[in-house]
Short mmCIF file of C-alpha atoms in Angstrom, two decimals:
data_model
loop_
_atom_site.label_atom_id
_atom_site.label_comp_id
_atom_site.label_asym_id
_atom_site.label_seq_id
_atom_site.Cartn_x
_atom_site.Cartn_y
_atom_site.Cartn_z
CA MET Y 29 9.21 29.05 -12.08
CA ALA Y 30 8.88 26.61 -9.44
CA GLN Y 31 10.97 23.27 -8.94
CA ILE Y 32 8.53 20.64 -7.73
CA ILE Y 33 10.37 17.32 -6.99
CA VAL Y 34 8.75 14.11 -6.27
CA LEU Y 35 10.39 11.43 -4.04
CA GLY Y 36 9.28 8.35 -5.17
CA GLY Y 37 8.24 6.56 -8.56
CA GLY Y 38 5.48 4.05 -7.19
CA LEU Y 39 1.93 4.12 -7.32
CA GLY Y 40 1.60 7.40 -5.53
CA GLY Y 41 4.50 9.26 -6.98
CA THR Y 42 3.95 8.25 -10.42
CA ILE Y 43 0.46 9.90 -10.49
CA MET Y 44 1.68 12.66 -8.48
CA ALA Y 45 3.89 13.77 -11.31
CA TYR Y 46 1.62 13.33 -14.08
CA GLU Y 47 -1.18 15.43 -12.11
CA LEU Y 48 1.19 18.13 -11.23
CA ARG Y 49 2.16 18.45 -14.86
CA GLU Y 50 -1.50 18.58 -16.10
CA LYS Y 51 -2.33 21.22 -13.29
CA LEU Y 52 1.02 23.24 -13.62
CA GLY Y 53 1.53 23.35 -17.48
CA LYS Y 54 4.95 23.55 -18.88
CA GLU Y 55 6.11 26.71 -17.05
CA HIS Y 56 7.47 24.79 -13.90
CA ARG Y 57 9.96 22.12 -13.46
CA ILE Y 58 9.05 18.72 -12.15
CA ALA Y 59 11.21 15.81 -11.29
CA VAL Y 60 10.84 12.31 -9.99
CA VAL Y 61 13.28 10.92 -7.73
CA THR Y 62 13.47 7.08 -7.61
CA LEU Y 63 15.56 3.77 -7.38
CA GLY Y 64 15.80 2.73 -10.98
CA THR Y 65 13.43 3.33 -13.94
CA LYS Y 66 10.91 0.75 -13.40
CA TYR Y 67 7.35 1.12 -11.84
CA HIS Y 68 5.96 -2.29 -10.81
CA PHE Y 69 2.16 -2.65 -9.99
CA VAL Y 70 2.06 -4.13 -6.38
CA PRO Y 71 -1.17 -5.26 -6.44
CA SER Y 72 -0.29 -8.05 -8.96
CA ASN Y 73 2.53 -9.55 -6.65
CA PRO Y 74 0.15 -12.29 -5.54
CA TRP Y 75 -0.41 -13.39 -9.20
CA VAL Y 76 3.06 -13.22 -9.89
CA ALA Y 77 4.00 -15.17 -6.81
CA VAL Y 78 1.99 -18.19 -8.06
CA GLY Y 79 3.09 -17.81 -11.68
CA TRP Y 80 -0.29 -16.23 -12.89
CA ARG Y 81 1.91 -13.18 -14.18
CA ASP Y 82 5.39 -12.74 -15.19
CA GLN Y 83 7.36 -9.41 -14.14
CA ALA Y 84 7.33 -8.02 -17.71
CA SER Y 85 3.55 -7.94 -17.45
CA VAL Y 86 3.33 -5.65 -14.34
CA GLU Y 87 6.10 -3.39 -14.92
CA VAL Y 88 6.50 -0.35 -16.87
CA ASP Y 89 9.70 1.67 -17.94
CA LEU Y 90 8.84 5.35 -16.49
CA ALA Y 91 11.96 6.75 -18.54
CA PRO Y 92 10.19 7.28 -21.88
CA VAL Y 93 7.16 8.21 -20.44
CA LEU Y 94 8.11 10.80 -18.11
CA ALA Y 95 10.53 12.09 -20.98
CA ARG Y 96 7.30 12.68 -23.00
CA ARG Y 97 5.45 14.67 -20.36
CA ASP Y 98 8.64 16.57 -19.86
CA ILE Y 99 9.30 15.45 -16.25
CA ALA Y 100 13.02 14.68 -15.06
CA LEU Y 101 13.93 11.31 -13.95
CA HIS Y 102 16.64 10.77 -11.20
CA PRO Y 103 17.02 6.90 -11.03
CA GLN Y 104 20.02 7.21 -8.53
CA GLY Y 105 17.31 7.19 -5.71
CA ALA Y 106 17.72 9.47 -2.49
CA ARG Y 107 20.45 8.93 0.23
CA ARG Y 108 19.37 11.67 2.50
CA LEU Y 109 16.63 14.55 2.42
CA HIS Y 110 18.08 17.84 4.06
CA PRO Y 111 14.81 19.73 4.52
CA ASP Y 112 16.13 22.63 6.51
CA GLN Y 113 18.15 23.47 3.24
CA LYS Y 114 15.43 22.38 0.61
CA ARG Y 115 17.96 20.13 -0.86
CA ILE Y 116 17.69 16.35 -1.42
CA GLU Y 117 21.27 14.34 -1.70
CA LEU Y 118 21.20 11.43 -3.97
CA THR Y 119 23.06 8.14 -3.86
CA ASP Y 120 25.72 9.34 -6.25
CA GLY Y 121 26.52 12.41 -4.39
CA ALA Y 122 24.68 14.73 -6.68
CA THR Y 123 22.42 17.22 -4.97
CA LEU Y 124 18.79 18.59 -6.00
CA ASP Y 125 17.10 21.54 -4.83
CA TYR Y 126 13.63 22.30 -4.90
CA ASP Y 127 10.62 25.12 -3.88
CA TYR Y 128 8.13 22.36 -3.20
CA LEU Y 129 8.49 18.34 -2.18
CA VAL Y 130 6.16 15.71 -2.47
CA ILE Y 131 7.08 12.40 -0.35
CA ALA Y 132 5.53 9.40 -1.67
CA THR Y 133 8.34 6.90 -1.12
CA GLY Y 134 5.95 4.00 0.15
CA PRO Y 135 7.56 1.98 3.16
CA ASP Y 136 10.56 0.44 4.27
CA LEU Y 137 9.66 -3.14 5.16
CA ALA Y 138 10.60 -4.06 8.74
CA PHE Y 139 11.64 -7.77 8.33
CA ASP Y 140 14.54 -7.35 10.40
CA GLU Y 141 12.31 -6.76 13.61
CA ILE Y 142 11.56 -10.30 14.02
CA GLU Y 143 14.12 -13.21 13.88
CA GLY Y 144 14.28 -15.36 10.93
CA PHE Y 145 11.34 -13.48 9.10
CA GLY Y 146 11.77 -12.12 5.54
CA PRO Y 147 12.59 -13.33 2.32
CA GLY Y 148 16.20 -13.38 3.09
CA ALA Y 149 15.74 -15.76 6.12
CA GLU Y 150 12.70 -18.18 6.28
CA THR Y 151 9.66 -16.72 5.00
CA GLN Y 152 8.26 -15.28 1.65
CA SER Y 153 6.94 -11.77 0.61
CA VAL Y 154 4.85 -10.33 -1.76
CA CYS Y 155 5.49 -6.64 -0.99
CA GLN Y 156 7.96 -6.16 -4.24
CA VAL Y 157 7.99 -8.10 -7.47
CA GLY Y 158 11.61 -9.35 -6.65
CA HIS Y 159 10.03 -10.88 -3.47
CA ALA Y 160 7.01 -12.22 -5.64
CA LEU Y 161 9.63 -14.00 -7.87
CA GLN Y 162 11.36 -15.56 -5.14
CA ALA Y 163 7.91 -16.64 -3.73
CA LYS Y 164 7.25 -18.21 -7.04
CA ALA Y 165 10.48 -20.34 -6.75
CA ALA Y 166 9.35 -21.45 -3.46
CA PHE Y 167 5.64 -22.22 -4.42
CA ASP Y 168 7.25 -24.83 -7.12
CA LYS Y 169 9.01 -26.61 -4.55
CA LEU Y 170 5.88 -26.60 -2.30
CA VAL Y 171 3.93 -28.06 -5.28
CA ALA Y 172 6.62 -30.72 -5.68
CA ASN Y 173 6.91 -31.25 -1.75
CA PRO Y 174 3.57 -30.58 -0.10
CA GLY Y 175 3.60 -29.41 3.54
CA PRO Y 176 2.23 -26.87 6.14
CA VAL Y 177 1.63 -23.17 4.78
CA VAL Y 178 1.33 -20.07 7.27
CA ILE Y 179 -0.25 -16.93 5.41
CA GLY Y 180 -1.00 -13.71 7.19
CA ALA Y 181 0.38 -10.58 8.64
CA VAL Y 182 2.73 -9.74 11.76
CA GLN Y 183 2.86 -7.18 14.59
CA GLY Y 184 2.59 -3.47 13.56
CA ALA Y 185 1.53 -4.67 9.78
CA SER Y 186 -0.99 -2.12 8.26
CA CYS Y 187 -1.62 -3.78 4.84
CA PHE Y 188 -3.82 -6.69 5.44
CA GLY Y 189 -5.88 -7.44 2.34
CA PRO Y 190 -2.97 -8.66 0.33
CA ALA Y 191 -2.54 -11.43 3.19
CA TYR Y 192 -6.06 -12.43 2.56
CA GLU Y 193 -5.65 -12.23 -1.06
CA PHE Y 194 -2.74 -14.46 -1.19
CA ALA Y 195 -4.14 -17.11 1.22
CA PHE Y 196 -7.01 -17.61 -1.22
CA ILE Y 197 -5.07 -17.16 -4.30
CA LEU Y 198 -2.47 -20.17 -2.88
CA ASP Y 199 -5.32 -21.97 -2.31
CA LYS Y 200 -6.61 -21.79 -5.51
CA ALA Y 201 -3.20 -22.67 -7.12
CA LEU Y 202 -2.57 -25.58 -4.92
CA ARG Y 203 -5.89 -26.83 -6.15
CA ASP Y 204 -5.29 -26.73 -9.73
CA ALA Y 205 -1.92 -28.51 -9.01
CA LYS Y 206 -4.04 -30.88 -7.29
CA VAL Y 207 -1.95 -31.35 -3.95
CA ARG Y 208 -4.23 -28.69 -1.89
CA ASP Y 209 -5.10 -31.95 0.20
CA ARG Y 210 -2.04 -32.26 1.36
CA VAL Y 211 -1.27 -28.81 2.60
CA PRO Y 212 -2.61 -27.83 5.71
CA MET Y 213 -3.00 -23.70 6.02
CA THR Y 214 -3.24 -21.51 9.00
CA PHE Y 215 -3.66 -17.78 8.69
CA VAL Y 216 -1.79 -16.26 11.34
CA THR Y 217 -2.69 -12.37 12.06
CA SER Y 218 -2.12 -9.73 14.30
CA GLU Y 219 -5.80 -8.21 13.75
CA PRO Y 220 -8.00 -8.75 16.68
CA TYR Y 221 -10.44 -10.42 14.67
CA ILE Y 222 -10.85 -11.77 11.36
CA GLY Y 223 -11.62 -9.18 9.07
CA HIS Y 224 -10.78 -6.10 10.97
CA LEU Y 225 -8.14 -5.05 8.33
CA GLY Y 226 -6.61 -2.54 10.38
CA LEU Y 227 -10.00 -0.49 10.09
CA ASP Y 228 -12.36 -2.13 12.81
CA GLY Y 229 -13.94 -3.77 10.04
CA VAL Y 230 -15.81 -2.83 7.13
CA GLY Y 231 -19.55 -3.63 6.32
CA ASP Y 232 -19.65 -7.51 7.08
CA THR Y 233 -15.72 -8.36 6.40
CA LYS Y 234 -15.63 -10.02 9.73
CA SER Y 235 -18.49 -12.45 8.73
CA LEU Y 236 -17.48 -12.83 4.88
CA LEU Y 237 -13.84 -13.51 5.59
CA GLU Y 238 -14.40 -16.01 8.39
CA SER Y 239 -16.88 -17.75 6.38
CA GLU Y 240 -14.32 -17.68 3.25
CA LEU Y 241 -11.55 -19.11 5.29
CA ARG Y 242 -14.06 -22.13 6.75
CA GLN Y 243 -15.08 -22.59 3.23
CA HIS Y 244 -11.44 -23.12 2.13
CA HIS Y 245 -10.27 -25.07 5.25
CA ILE Y 246 -8.19 -22.57 6.55
CA LYS Y 247 -7.80 -22.31 10.15
CA TRP Y 248 -6.69 -18.92 11.73
CA ILE Y 249 -4.96 -17.47 14.86
CA CYS Y 250 -6.00 -13.54 15.64
CA ASN Y 251 -4.30 -11.26 18.17
CA ALA Y 252 -0.90 -13.06 16.88
CA ARG Y 253 2.46 -11.82 17.84
CA VAL Y 254 5.22 -13.53 16.05
CA ASP Y 255 8.12 -14.09 18.05
CA LYS Y 256 10.41 -15.92 15.98
CA VAL Y 257 10.63 -18.00 12.64
CA GLU Y 258 12.71 -21.14 12.18
CA ALA Y 259 13.01 -23.66 9.56
CA GLY Y 260 9.69 -25.82 9.71
CA LYS Y 261 8.09 -23.79 12.31
CA LEU Y 262 6.77 -20.47 13.47
CA HIS Y 263 6.77 -19.04 17.11
CA VAL Y 264 3.44 -17.41 18.06
CA SER Y 265 2.50 -15.88 21.07
CA GLU Y 266 -1.55 -15.29 21.22
CA ILE Y 267 -1.96 -11.71 23.13
CA ALA Y 268 -4.92 -11.55 25.57
CA GLU Y 269 -6.95 -8.21 26.04
CA ASP Y 270 -4.65 -7.15 28.98
CA GLY Y 271 -1.42 -7.56 27.14
CA THR Y 272 -0.56 -10.96 28.89
CA VAL Y 273 0.00 -14.16 26.89
CA ALA Y 274 -2.79 -16.18 26.25
CA ALA Y 275 -1.21 -19.02 24.60
CA THR Y 276 1.91 -19.83 22.63
CA HIS Y 277 1.84 -21.71 19.24
CA GLU Y 278 4.49 -23.42 17.42
CA VAL Y 279 2.98 -23.55 14.12
CA PRO Y 280 4.58 -26.03 11.41
CA GLN Y 281 5.10 -24.63 8.28
CA VAL Y 282 7.28 -25.50 4.87
CA TYR Y 283 6.01 -22.19 3.29
CA THR Y 284 5.27 -18.73 5.15
CA MET Y 285 4.27 -15.82 3.30
CA MET Y 286 3.55 -12.83 6.25
CA LEU Y 287 3.37 -9.35 5.50
CA PRO Y 288 5.66 -7.19 7.53
CA ALA Y 289 5.44 -3.99 9.67
CA PHE Y 290 6.36 -0.64 7.72
CA ARG Y 291 8.29 2.36 8.71
CA GLY Y 292 9.53 5.46 6.72
CA VAL Y 293 12.49 4.91 4.36
CA ALA Y 294 16.01 5.81 5.58
CA ALA Y 295 16.46 8.91 3.44
CA VAL Y 296 13.69 10.59 5.47
CA ARG Y 297 13.73 8.90 8.74
CA ASP Y 298 14.45 10.79 12.08
CA ILE Y 299 14.09 14.00 10.91
CA GLU Y 300 12.57 16.11 13.64
CA GLY Y 301 9.31 17.78 13.15
CA LEU Y 302 9.19 15.90 9.64
CA THR Y 303 8.33 12.17 10.83
CA ASN Y 304 7.23 10.65 13.57
CA PRO Y 305 8.97 7.83 15.71
CA ARG Y 306 8.31 5.32 12.77
CA GLY Y 307 9.71 7.49 10.39
CA PHE Y 308 5.99 8.52 8.51
CA ILE Y 309 5.71 11.85 7.19
CA LEU Y 310 3.32 14.16 9.38
CA VAL Y 311 1.18 15.92 7.57
CA ASP Y 312 -1.89 18.24 8.39
CA LYS Y 313 -5.25 17.99 6.74
CA HIS Y 314 -3.94 19.43 3.44
CA GLN Y 315 -1.13 16.78 2.99
CA ARG Y 316 1.42 19.38 4.47
CA ASN Y 317 4.33 18.92 6.89
CA PRO Y 318 3.85 21.59 9.53
CA ALA Y 319 7.40 22.03 10.22
CA PHE Y 320 8.50 22.25 6.49
CA PRO Y 321 5.28 23.93 4.87
CA GLU Y 322 6.89 23.45 1.54
CA ILE Y 323 6.92 19.57 1.95
CA PHE Y 324 3.76 17.26 1.27
CA ALA Y 325 3.33 13.47 1.55
CA VAL Y 326 1.09 11.27 -0.06
CA GLY Y 327 0.55 7.38 0.07
CA VAL Y 328 2.06 4.41 2.41
CA CYS Y 329 4.58 6.97 3.99
CA VAL Y 330 2.25 9.38 5.62
CA ALA Y 331 1.51 8.94 9.39
CA ILE Y 332 -1.97 8.02 10.23
CA PRO Y 333 -2.67 6.92 13.70
CA PRO Y 334 -4.22 3.50 14.67
CA VAL Y 335 -8.21 3.28 14.53
CA GLY Y 336 -8.18 2.08 17.99
CA LYS Y 337 -6.45 0.16 20.92
CA THR Y 338 -5.76 -3.46 19.87
CA PRO Y 339 -3.82 -6.17 22.03
CA VAL Y 340 -0.96 -6.31 19.23
CA PRO Y 341 -0.28 -3.19 17.24
CA VAL Y 342 -2.17 -2.89 14.00
CA GLY Y 343 -1.61 -0.22 11.51
CA VAL Y 344 -4.23 1.66 9.22
CA PRO Y 345 -3.99 0.55 5.41
CA LYS Y 346 -3.56 3.38 2.79
CA THR Y 347 -5.41 2.23 -0.33
CA GLY Y 348 -5.40 3.20 -3.92
CA PHE Y 349 -8.31 5.20 -4.02
CA MET Y 350 -7.14 7.12 -0.81
CA ILE Y 351 -3.59 7.60 -1.86
CA GLU Y 352 -5.36 9.31 -5.66
CA SER Y 353 -7.32 11.49 -3.26
CA MET Y 354 -4.31 12.49 -1.49
CA VAL Y 355 -2.67 13.18 -4.71
CA THR Y 356 -5.26 15.40 -6.03
CA ALA Y 357 -5.39 17.47 -3.18
CA THR Y 358 -1.71 17.90 -3.07
CA THR Y 359 -1.67 19.06 -6.56
CA HIS Y 360 -4.51 21.49 -5.83
CA ASN Y 361 -2.66 23.25 -2.74
CA ILE Y 362 0.63 23.48 -4.38
CA ALA Y 363 -0.81 25.00 -7.53
CA ARG Y 364 -2.25 27.50 -4.94
CA LEU Y 365 1.04 28.35 -3.18
CA ILE Y 366 2.66 29.09 -6.42
CA GLU Y 367 -0.29 31.50 -7.14
CA GLY Y 368 0.42 32.89 -3.80
CA LYS Y 369 -2.89 31.28 -2.21
CA ALA Y 370 -3.35 29.34 0.74
CA PRO Y 371 -4.13 25.51 0.63
CA ASN Y 372 -7.48 24.92 0.79
CA ALA Y 373 -8.10 21.12 -0.65
CA GLN Y 374 -8.49 18.22 1.61
CA GLY Y 375 -8.61 14.46 0.15
CA THR Y 376 -11.60 12.32 1.24
CA TRP Y 377 -9.51 9.48 2.62
CA ASN Y 378 -12.05 7.02 1.64
CA ALA Y 379 -11.02 3.25 1.26
CA VAL Y 380 -12.17 1.37 -1.84
CA CYS Y 381 -10.50 -2.09 -1.95
CA LEU Y 382 -10.62 -5.19 -4.41
CA ALA Y 383 -9.49 -8.41 -2.89
CA ASP Y 384 -8.98 -11.09 -5.32
CA PHE Y 385 -9.45 -14.75 -4.32
CA GLY Y 386 -8.35 -16.29 -7.47
CA ASP Y 387 -11.94 -17.11 -8.71
CA GLY Y 388 -13.92 -14.87 -6.70
CA GLY Y 389 -13.12 -12.16 -3.87
CA VAL Y 390 -14.28 -9.38 -1.62
CA ALA Y 391 -14.85 -5.60 -2.07
CA PHE Y 392 -15.41 -2.97 0.26
CA VAL Y 393 -16.16 0.46 0.58
CA ALA Y 394 -15.43 2.62 3.95
CA GLN Y 395 -16.47 6.34 3.60
CA PRO Y 396 -14.62 8.00 5.02
CA GLN Y 397 -11.64 5.32 6.05
CA ILE Y 398 -11.62 6.15 9.48
CA PRO Y 399 -15.16 5.39 11.59
CA PRO Y 400 -17.45 6.53 11.95
CA ARG Y 401 -18.62 6.06 8.55
CA ASN Y 402 -21.24 7.51 5.70
CA VAL Y 403 -20.96 4.45 3.83
CA ASN Y 404 -19.74 1.06 5.19
CA TRP Y 405 -20.20 -1.68 2.48
CA SER Y 406 -18.62 -5.07 1.87
CA SER Y 407 -19.70 -7.76 -1.02
CA SER Y 408 -18.26 -11.01 -2.21
CA GLY Y 409 -18.62 -12.69 -5.34
CA LYS Y 410 -17.09 -13.67 -8.78
CA TRP Y 411 -17.49 -10.35 -10.19
CA VAL Y 412 -14.53 -8.98 -7.82
CA HIS Y 413 -12.09 -11.26 -9.52
CA ALA Y 414 -13.12 -9.47 -12.90
CA ALA Y 415 -12.86 -6.04 -11.65
CA LYS Y 416 -9.34 -6.72 -10.14
CA ILE Y 417 -8.14 -7.75 -13.43
CA GLY Y 418 -9.75 -4.73 -15.02
CA PHE Y 419 -8.13 -2.42 -12.27
CA GLU Y 420 -4.66 -3.83 -13.40
CA LYS Y 421 -5.04 -3.54 -16.97
CA TYR Y 422 -6.55 0.08 -16.52
CA PHE Y 423 -4.06 1.22 -14.17
CA LEU Y 424 -1.01 -0.07 -16.23
CA HIS Y 425 -2.47 1.46 -19.23
CA LYS Y 426 -2.77 5.11 -17.30
CA VAL Y 427 1.12 4.51 -16.20
CA ARG Y 428 2.10 3.55 -19.31
CA SER Y 429 0.36 6.46 -21.07
CA GLY Y 430 1.27 9.16 -18.66
CA LYS Y 431 -2.21 9.87 -17.88
CA SER Y 432 -3.59 10.71 -14.33
CA GLU Y 433 -7.56 10.26 -14.75
CA PRO Y 434 -8.41 8.34 -11.87
CA PHE Y 435 -9.65 4.62 -12.52
CA TYR Y 436 -12.19 5.12 -10.17
CA GLU Y 437 -13.88 7.39 -11.70
CA LYS Y 438 -13.84 5.65 -14.78
CA LEU Y 439 -15.89 2.71 -12.91
CA ALA Y 440 -18.36 5.38 -11.58
CA LEU Y 441 -17.82 5.13 -8.11
CA HIS Y 442 -19.21 8.55 -7.75
CA MET Y 443 -22.65 7.27 -8.12
CA LEU Y 444 -22.08 5.64 -5.03
CA GLY Y 445 -21.07 9.16 -3.30
CA ILE Y 446 -17.27 8.62 -3.44
CA GLU Y 447 -15.66 11.99 -4.58
CA LYS Y 448 -11.94 12.57 -4.78
CA LEU Y 449 -11.93 16.01 -2.84
CA LYS Y 450 -13.94 17.31 0.42
CA GLU Y 451 -15.65 20.33 -0.60
CA ILE Y 452 -13.19 23.24 0.00
CA ASN Y 453 -14.18 25.91 2.35
CA VAL Y 454 -12.55 29.10 1.70
CA SER Y 455 -12.46 31.90 4.63
CA GLU Y 456 -12.05 35.76 3.62
CA ASP Y 457 -8.51 35.71 4.13
CA GLY Y 458 -8.26 32.45 1.59
CA ALA Y 459 -7.40 29.86 4.31
CA ALA Y 460 -9.64 26.88 4.29
#
């Protein structure tokens, strides 16, 4: 009997636990270690921040769902991983041993790297539901007393889609409140150009998103390094190709929401052989850590190098379909290890993204996510808004019911040539 622990109860961790239980059956023990019992659907946070959703509508209590699936839940959270001992220390002092560990923690949010930045200081966030609720209170104040708004993503950020989403969702909410004419908006981003998205663009995202910003009367600053945030203003340096400061800006603001850079969580950070300098988990093509072969990782916590050099540091996003691909590959590989065989499954790492704009949106497919690609497609229209609502409802249903079948296959995206796993090539000794 094997003991498998999933560290993290977000999008990747929850589905990871469900898939492991379905693949391995009841003869093996599976446990989830996370902080608290509630799963929150992070893609809905921009809607929460303008009052289009409340907290209860985007959360699931994992305790009864995991209990039905015979998956143990440890809501204390982890204090420290001790990989050399195959042991996790929990925040209450208890410890758990494992045969296999899947790290699916998501990121730590590096607000402290910029003075005055973050929901505890001068800016808002939609990275967590608690942040989104705080942003909603600030939105109400903005409606009552309109003024300049800044939306975007700071240096080192790797998740740009929600920044674009929130800019357009906020625009729609302000129009609905009939105060948009008194709210100048600026999009400030570390991307080298609008629509880069950490992926060097996908299809025509540059033209699509520039056009949307113009149509919504949103100005922008690219290659932006946020130096400091003060009440009433944002200090921004615009960086040239050679790394010098091309221009400086003091952008007025009464409301700012910018996505932070990510880093690995404290429980796994600074473990030699396990993480890179930012604390992200090092994995091979099978999602397996080279130094600790019983450890796998999926989701935002995985280390992926940047697509290319940019004047301001830009990370690579991990989208939902890409994460589900990692989960399926990891489940397959752990099952093979338990059977005494070598891992041989690789996730496709394709990117499929629906960016909602409140009454429209942009969708893109990058196959694979890192260029060069076999599929490089983007499109816009009102259908994206409807698709995003469908995605939210189906995924929350999936989490509540304890099922792991991929939402994207329900949409028949395999007809676009998008599959969850690469073909598995097995050599004579069983290795891929």
